[in-house]
Coordinates of C-alpha atoms in Angstrom, one line a residue:
M62 CA 8.0 7.1 -21.7
L63 CA 5.6 5.9 -19.1
R64 CA 6.3 1.3 -19.5
T65 CA 2.9 1.7 -18.0
L66 CA 0.4 3.9 -16.3
L67 CA -0.8 2.0 -13.7
T68 CA 0.2 -0.9 -12.4
A69 CA -3.0 -2.4 -10.6
V70 CA -3.5 -0.7 -7.4
R71 CA -2.1 -4.0 -4.8
G72 CA -3.6 -5.1 -1.1
P73 CA -1.3 -6.7 0.6
A74 CA 1.6 -8.3 -2.0
V75 CA 0.7 -11.7 -0.9
C76 CA -3.8 -11.7 -2.1
V77 CA -4.1 -10.3 -5.3
G78 CA -4.7 -11.3 -8.8
R79 CA -3.6 -8.3 -11.0
C80 CA -3.7 -8.4 -14.6
F81 CA -0.7 -6.9 -16.1
S82 CA 1.8 -5.8 -19.4
S83 CA 2.7 -9.9 -21.5
E84 CA 4.8 -6.8 -24.0
V85 CA 7.7 -8.9 -23.4
S86 CA 11.0 -9.5 -25.5
G87 CA 10.3 -12.9 -26.3
A88 CA 12.1 -16.4 -23.5
V89 CA 14.1 -15.8 -21.0
S90 CA 16.8 -15.5 -22.5
T91 CA 16.5 -12.2 -23.3
L92 CA 15.1 -10.7 -21.3
T93 CA 19.1 -9.0 -20.2
G94 CA 18.4 -6.6 -23.6
F95 CA 16.1 -5.1 -21.3
S96 CA 17.5 -1.7 -19.8
S97 CA 17.2 1.4 -18.9
P98 CA 19.9 3.8 -19.2
P99 CA 20.9 6.3 -16.2
F100 CA 19.5 8.8 -17.6
S101 CA 16.5 7.8 -19.7
T102 CA 13.6 10.3 -20.3
E103 CA 11.3 5.9 -19.1
A104 CA 9.8 5.3 -16.3
S105 CA 7.1 3.3 -14.6
L106 CA 4.3 3.9 -12.4
Y107 CA 3.6 2.5 -8.8
V108 CA -0.2 4.0 -7.5
H109 CA -1.0 3.2 -3.4
W110 CA -4.0 2.6 -3.5
P111 CA -4.8 2.5 0.1
Y112 CA -8.6 1.4 1.6
C113 CA -9.4 -2.4 2.6
L114 CA -12.8 -3.1 3.2
K115 CA -10.5 -5.3 6.0
R116 CA -7.1 -6.4 7.3
C117 CA -5.9 -9.7 7.7
S118 CA -4.1 -11.5 9.9
Y119 CA -1.3 -11.6 8.3
C120 CA -1.0 -7.6 6.7
N121 CA 1.7 -4.8 7.7
F122 CA 1.2 -2.6 4.5
N123 CA -0.2 1.1 4.6
K124 CA -3.8 -0.4 4.6
Y125 CA -7.0 1.5 6.9
I126 CA -10.5 0.9 7.0
P127 CA -12.1 3.6 5.1
R128 CA -14.6 5.6 7.4
S129 CA -16.0 7.7 4.9
D130 CA -17.0 7.2 1.1
N131 CA -14.4 9.3 0.1
Q132 CA -12.7 7.1 -3.1
D133 CA -14.0 10.2 -6.0
V134 CA -11.4 12.4 -3.7
M135 CA -8.8 10.3 -3.8
L136 CA -8.8 9.3 -7.0
E137 CA -9.4 12.9 -8.4
C138 CA -5.2 13.5 -6.3
L139 CA -3.7 10.2 -7.1
Q140 CA -4.7 11.7 -10.4
R141 CA -3.2 15.3 -9.4
E142 CA -0.4 13.8 -7.7
T143 CA 0.6 11.3 -10.7
E144 CA 0.6 15.3 -12.8
T145 CA 2.8 16.7 -10.8
L146 CA 5.6 14.4 -10.5
L147 CA 5.3 14.0 -14.0
K148 CA 6.4 17.2 -14.7
L149 CA 9.0 16.6 -12.1
S150 CA 10.8 13.4 -13.3
Q151 CA 10.5 14.7 -16.9
V152 CA 9.5 11.2 -18.1
S153 CA 6.8 11.3 -21.5
R154 CA 3.8 11.3 -21.0
G155 CA 3.5 7.9 -23.0
R156 CA 4.5 6.2 -26.1
D157 CA 3.7 9.7 -28.4
S158 CA 5.2 11.5 -26.4
R159 CA 1.5 13.8 -26.3
S160 CA 2.0 16.7 -24.2
S161 CA -1.3 16.0 -22.4
L162 CA -1.8 15.4 -19.0
A163 CA -5.0 13.2 -19.1
L164 CA -4.6 9.6 -17.6
H165 CA -6.7 7.3 -18.5
Y166 CA -6.4 4.0 -15.4
R167 CA -7.7 0.5 -15.8
W168 CA -8.2 -1.0 -12.6
L169 CA -8.4 -4.3 -11.9
V170 CA -8.6 -5.2 -7.8
L171 CA -9.0 -8.5 -6.5
E172 CA -9.9 -8.4 -3.2
T173 CA -9.1 -12.3 -3.7
L174 CA -5.8 -15.0 -2.0
L175 CA -6.7 -18.2 -4.1
S176 CA -5.7 -20.8 -2.0
L177 CA -7.8 -23.5 -2.1
R178 CA -8.6 -24.3 2.0
D179 CA -11.4 -22.5 3.4
D180 CA -10.2 -23.0 7.4
D181 CA -6.8 -21.3 6.0
L182 CA -9.1 -17.7 4.7
K183 CA -10.5 -17.9 7.8
V184 CA -6.6 -18.2 10.2
L185 CA -5.7 -15.5 8.0
G186 CA -8.5 -13.2 8.3
R187 CA -10.2 -13.6 4.7
D188 CA -14.1 -12.7 4.2
H189 CA -13.9 -15.5 1.2
N190 CA -13.8 -18.9 0.9
S191 CA -11.9 -20.8 -2.1
Q192 CA -15.5 -21.5 -3.9
H193 CA -15.2 -17.4 -4.9
A194 CA -11.9 -16.6 -5.4
L195 CA -12.5 -19.8 -8.4
Q196 CA -15.5 -17.5 -9.1
T197 CA -12.9 -13.6 -8.7
V198 CA -9.6 -15.6 -10.8
A199 CA -13.0 -17.4 -13.9
E200 CA -14.3 -13.2 -13.5
A201 CA -10.4 -12.0 -14.9
R202 CA -9.2 -14.0 -16.6
R203 CA -12.7 -14.0 -18.5
L204 CA -12.1 -9.6 -18.8
C205 CA -8.0 -10.1 -19.7
P206 CA -7.3 -13.9 -20.8
G207 CA -3.9 -14.4 -20.9
R208 CA -3.1 -11.7 -19.3
V209 CA -3.7 -12.6 -15.2
S210 CA -1.6 -13.2 -13.0
V211 CA -1.9 -15.8 -9.2
D212 CA -0.6 -14.8 -5.8
V213 CA -0.2 -18.2 -4.7
M214 CA 0.9 -18.2 -0.9
F215 CA 2.9 -21.1 0.9
G216 CA 4.5 -21.6 4.7
R217 CA 1.0 -20.7 6.0
P218 CA -0.3 -22.2 9.5
G219 CA -0.7 -26.3 10.0
Q220 CA 0.5 -26.5 6.5
S221 CA 2.6 -29.3 5.1
V222 CA 5.0 -30.0 1.9
A223 CA 2.1 -32.8 1.0
S224 CA -1.1 -30.6 1.1
W225 CA 1.4 -27.5 -0.3
E226 CA 2.2 -30.0 -3.4
L227 CA -1.3 -31.1 -4.0
E228 CA -2.9 -27.4 -4.0
L229 CA -0.2 -26.3 -5.6
D230 CA -0.2 -29.3 -9.0
E231 CA -5.2 -28.5 -7.8
L232 CA -4.6 -24.3 -9.0
L233 CA -2.2 -24.7 -11.5
S234 CA -5.8 -26.1 -13.4
V235 CA -6.9 -23.0 -13.0
C236 CA -4.5 -20.1 -13.6
D237 CA -3.4 -17.8 -16.0
D238 CA 0.0 -17.5 -17.6
H239 CA 1.7 -16.1 -14.9
V240 CA 2.2 -17.1 -10.8
S241 CA 4.2 -16.0 -8.1
L242 CA 4.5 -17.0 -5.1
Y243 CA 5.1 -16.4 -1.4
Q244 CA 6.1 -17.3 1.5
L245 CA 3.9 -15.9 4.5
T246 CA 6.4 -14.0 6.9
L247 CA 5.9 -13.3 10.0
E248 CA 5.4 -9.0 10.7
R249 CA 5.7 -8.1 13.5
G250 CA 2.3 -6.0 15.2
T251 CA 0.6 -8.2 12.9
Q252 CA -2.8 -10.5 14.4
L253 CA -0.4 -13.8 13.0
F254 CA 2.6 -12.8 14.5
R255 CA 1.0 -12.1 18.4
Q256 CA -0.4 -16.0 17.6
V257 CA 2.2 -18.0 17.1
Q258 CA 4.5 -15.6 19.3
K259 CA 1.6 -17.6 22.5
G260 CA 1.8 -20.6 20.7
Q261 CA -2.0 -20.7 19.6
L262 CA -0.6 -21.6 15.6
S263 CA 2.2 -23.1 14.2
V264 CA 3.8 -22.4 11.2
P265 CA 6.0 -24.3 9.3
S266 CA 9.4 -24.5 9.9
D267 CA 12.5 -22.5 7.6
D268 CA 13.7 -25.9 6.4
I269 CA 10.6 -27.3 5.5
T270 CA 9.7 -24.1 4.0
A271 CA 13.0 -24.2 1.3
V272 CA 11.9 -27.7 0.4
M273 CA 7.8 -26.4 -0.2
Y274 CA 9.7 -23.6 -3.0
D275 CA 12.0 -26.0 -4.6
S276 CA 9.3 -28.4 -5.1
A277 CA 6.5 -26.1 -6.9
R278 CA 9.5 -24.3 -9.0
R279 CA 9.6 -27.7 -10.0
I280 CA 5.5 -28.3 -10.3
L281 CA 5.9 -25.3 -11.7
Q282 CA 9.2 -26.4 -14.2
K283 CA 6.2 -28.8 -15.6
R284 CA 3.7 -27.6 -16.3
G285 CA 5.3 -25.3 -18.7
Y286 CA 6.2 -21.9 -17.2
L287 CA 9.8 -21.1 -16.5
Q288 CA 10.8 -18.6 -13.7
Y289 CA 12.2 -15.6 -14.3
E290 CA 12.2 -14.2 -11.0
V291 CA 12.8 -15.9 -7.3
S292 CA 9.3 -15.6 -7.2
N293 CA 7.7 -15.0 -10.5
F294 CA 7.3 -18.0 -13.6
A295 CA 5.5 -17.7 -17.0
R296 CA 3.8 -19.4 -19.2
N297 CA 4.1 -18.4 -23.1
G298 CA 5.9 -15.4 -22.7
A299 CA 4.1 -13.3 -20.4
I300 CA 6.4 -11.5 -18.2
S301 CA 5.3 -9.0 -15.9
Q302 CA 7.2 -6.3 -18.3
H303 CA 5.1 -3.8 -15.4
N304 CA 7.7 -5.3 -12.7
M305 CA 11.0 -5.9 -14.8
S306 CA 11.1 -2.2 -14.4
Y307 CA 12.4 -3.2 -11.0
W308 CA 14.1 -5.9 -11.1
K309 CA 16.4 -4.0 -13.4
A310 CA 16.8 -0.5 -11.6
S311 CA 14.9 1.4 -13.9
Q312 CA 12.8 4.5 -12.7
Y313 CA 9.2 4.8 -11.4
L314 CA 6.9 7.5 -10.2
G315 CA 5.5 6.4 -6.7
V316 CA 1.9 7.2 -5.6
G317 CA -1.0 8.2 -3.2
P318 CA -0.6 7.3 0.7
G319 CA 3.0 5.5 1.5
A320 CA 4.3 4.5 -2.0
H321 CA 8.2 4.5 -2.2
G322 CA 8.6 6.0 -5.9
R323 CA 13.2 6.6 -7.1
F324 CA 13.3 9.0 -10.1
V325 CA 15.1 11.8 -11.1
P326 CA 13.8 16.0 -10.1
R327 CA 15.1 16.7 -13.3
G328 CA 12.2 19.6 -13.4
E329 CA 13.8 21.1 -10.7
G330 CA 17.3 21.0 -12.2
D331 CA 18.5 17.6 -10.3
V332 CA 21.0 15.1 -11.9
C333 CA 20.7 13.0 -8.6
R334 CA 18.1 9.9 -9.4
E335 CA 16.2 10.2 -5.5
A336 CA 14.8 7.9 -3.2
R337 CA 10.6 9.2 -2.6
T338 CA 8.5 8.3 -0.2
Q339 CA 4.7 9.9 -0.1
T340 CA 2.8 10.6 3.0
L341 CA 1.5 7.4 5.6
E342 CA -1.5 8.2 6.2
P343 CA -4.6 9.4 3.6
D344 CA -6.2 11.9 5.3
V345 CA -3.2 13.7 5.2
W346 CA -1.8 12.7 2.2
L347 CA -5.4 14.2 0.6
R348 CA -4.4 17.3 2.2
E349 CA -1.6 17.8 1.1
V350 CA -2.4 16.8 -2.3
Q351 CA -5.3 18.7 -2.4
Q352 CA -3.4 22.4 -0.6
R353 CA 0.5 21.5 -2.7
S354 CA -0.3 19.0 -6.2
H355 CA 1.6 15.9 -4.5
G356 CA 1.9 14.2 -0.6
T357 CA 5.9 13.5 -1.1
R358 CA 6.8 13.3 2.5
R359 CA 11.1 12.2 2.8
R360 CA 13.6 13.1 -0.8
I361 CA 17.1 10.9 0.1
P362 CA 19.4 11.7 -2.9
L363 CA 21.0 8.2 -3.8
T364 CA 24.5 8.3 -3.2
H365 CA 26.1 6.6 -6.5
L366 CA 27.0 3.4 -3.9
G367 CA 23.2 3.3 -2.5
L368 CA 22.3 3.4 -6.4
L369 CA 24.8 0.9 -7.6
E370 CA 23.2 -1.8 -4.5
E371 CA 20.3 -1.7 -5.9
V372 CA 20.9 -2.8 -9.2
L373 CA 22.9 -5.1 -7.3
V374 CA 20.1 -6.6 -5.2
M375 CA 17.6 -6.3 -7.6
G376 CA 19.7 -7.8 -10.7
L377 CA 20.3 -10.3 -9.0
R378 CA 17.0 -11.8 -8.2
L379 CA 16.3 -12.2 -12.3
I380 CA 17.5 -15.9 -13.5
D381 CA 19.1 -14.0 -15.6
G382 CA 21.2 -12.1 -13.7
I383 CA 22.8 -8.8 -14.1
T384 CA 24.5 -8.8 -17.7
H385 CA 27.8 -6.6 -18.0
Q386 CA 26.6 -4.1 -20.4
H387 CA 23.0 -3.4 -17.9
W388 CA 25.9 -2.9 -15.3
Q389 CA 28.1 -0.6 -17.3
L390 CA 24.5 1.9 -17.8
F391 CA 25.2 2.6 -13.8
S392 CA 28.8 2.2 -13.5
P393 CA 31.1 2.9 -17.1
R394 CA 34.6 2.9 -14.9
A395 CA 34.0 -0.8 -12.7
D396 CA 33.0 -3.8 -14.0
L397 CA 31.8 -6.6 -12.0
Y398 CA 35.0 -8.2 -12.7
Q399 CA 37.2 -5.3 -10.9
I400 CA 35.0 -5.6 -8.1
L401 CA 33.5 -9.1 -7.5
S402 CA 36.6 -11.0 -8.9
S403 CA 39.1 -11.2 -6.9
S404 CA 37.6 -11.8 -4.3
S405 CA 38.0 -15.7 -2.2
E406 CA 34.9 -15.4 -0.8
V407 CA 33.0 -15.1 -4.7
Q408 CA 34.9 -17.9 -5.8
D409 CA 33.7 -19.8 -3.1
L410 CA 30.3 -19.3 -4.0
Q411 CA 31.1 -19.8 -8.0
Q412 CA 33.4 -23.0 -6.8
T413 CA 29.9 -24.9 -5.1
G414 CA 27.7 -24.1 -8.0
L415 CA 26.2 -21.0 -5.9
L416 CA 26.6 -18.5 -8.4
I417 CA 28.1 -17.2 -12.0
L418 CA 30.0 -14.3 -13.3
D419 CA 31.2 -14.7 -17.1
D420 CA 31.2 -13.6 -19.4
R421 CA 27.6 -12.8 -19.7
G422 CA 27.9 -11.6 -16.3
L423 CA 26.6 -12.3 -12.5
R424 CA 23.4 -14.8 -12.1
C425 CA 22.7 -17.6 -9.1
S426 CA 22.3 -20.6 -10.2
W427 CA 19.7 -22.7 -10.0
Q428 CA 20.0 -24.1 -6.3
G429 CA 21.7 -20.6 -5.6
L430 CA 18.4 -18.7 -6.1
A431 CA 16.7 -20.1 -3.7
L432 CA 20.0 -18.7 -1.3
L433 CA 20.0 -15.5 -2.2
D434 CA 19.1 -13.9 0.8
S435 CA 22.7 -15.7 2.2
M436 CA 25.2 -14.3 0.2
L437 CA 23.8 -11.0 -0.6
P438 CA 25.6 -9.1 2.5
T439 CA 29.2 -10.6 1.7
L440 CA 28.0 -9.1 -2.4
L441 CA 27.2 -6.5 -0.6
L442 CA 30.0 -5.7 1.4
L443 CA 32.6 -6.7 -0.9
L444 CA 30.8 -4.2 -3.5
E445 CA 30.8 -1.2 -0.9
A446 CA 34.5 -2.0 -0.3
Y447 CA 35.1 -1.5 -3.5
I448 CA 33.2 2.3 -3.9
T449 CA 35.5 3.1 -0.5
Q450 CA 38.5 2.4 -1.7
G451 CA 38.2 5.3 -4.0
L452 CA 38.1 3.1 -7.1
D453 CA 35.7 4.1 -9.5
N454 CA 36.5 7.8 -8.9
N455 CA 34.7 10.2 -10.2
S456 CA 31.8 9.1 -10.9
G457 CA 29.8 11.3 -9.1
S458 CA 27.8 12.7 -12.7
L459 CA 26.2 9.1 -12.8
Q460 CA 24.8 9.2 -9.0
L461 CA 20.7 8.1 -11.0

């Protein structure tokens, strides 16, 4: 079945509050039970809305300033492409498995960056102030009580650890039950990147942002938010169920200009999961959907190794990591012990307290989660070496 008919249409990943699913399995420690078999008929749906009123100085998303009011046409084509991909993937249409293709979208788009510093909002190219942001969050909480997530950004130009801690403490007084932390990244081609390169602005060093991240985790913990993923925190069980499908390497359909998806096109008789990318430019995407009911531009079949790499990279973002049972869904003939336990590098990571490989599975420690990016290259090389040496033969039937 479709786990979520719509993830709220998002702008840049660091600037949107959104409605989200509050269906949870209980405490964070039970999240390991959330899994979807490779041959599952379940999938999530990601819908990309390509238009913004203006481009923020830090944004490199697939966003465009609309030249005309064609929202009705865009909505019609989004639904049409959704119907096409549903047929192609042969996932269920809903919990009751009805065959109707009528989709009902619940959209909450909040073009709001929650930061309480008006000067910072101007630097980032936002066209609202902190008071507008707070009003928007309050309205969202009124519309969707207990189901609004707030994204907060750190590592902004001129920001210090002290100002960040004070700001976060203030923000949590208006937040709902879900908070996502994002470090500002300088993307090539953006206005902010050019400003920093020219010395017009400066951003905190990596050492400072590491302290900011660690202090934020501790502040959130004290305020009752449990960390369940590298960047995500929840209280009262308000875990983002839609995003869990990504971190658990489940299937998802990508709809809209530039959207990405991962699913098995069973409607064509295939058994291999594909990585799909839709056409980037909205005008071209619209024409393609009108002509052939979808705007898929690129299809790349995922190899068994490619799939396992995604399971590893995404799964280790979770505080509970990857259970042996979940890994076995994708690699029934080679478990995590076989692939990793004999490695001296993995043994060193375990001895330094950054990585844990035990009867539960593979996961990062509290300290290790902050250093995940530095550990992944080693783990991916070990996985590649194991697979390419032929120790996982006869697994081709599970290339999903």
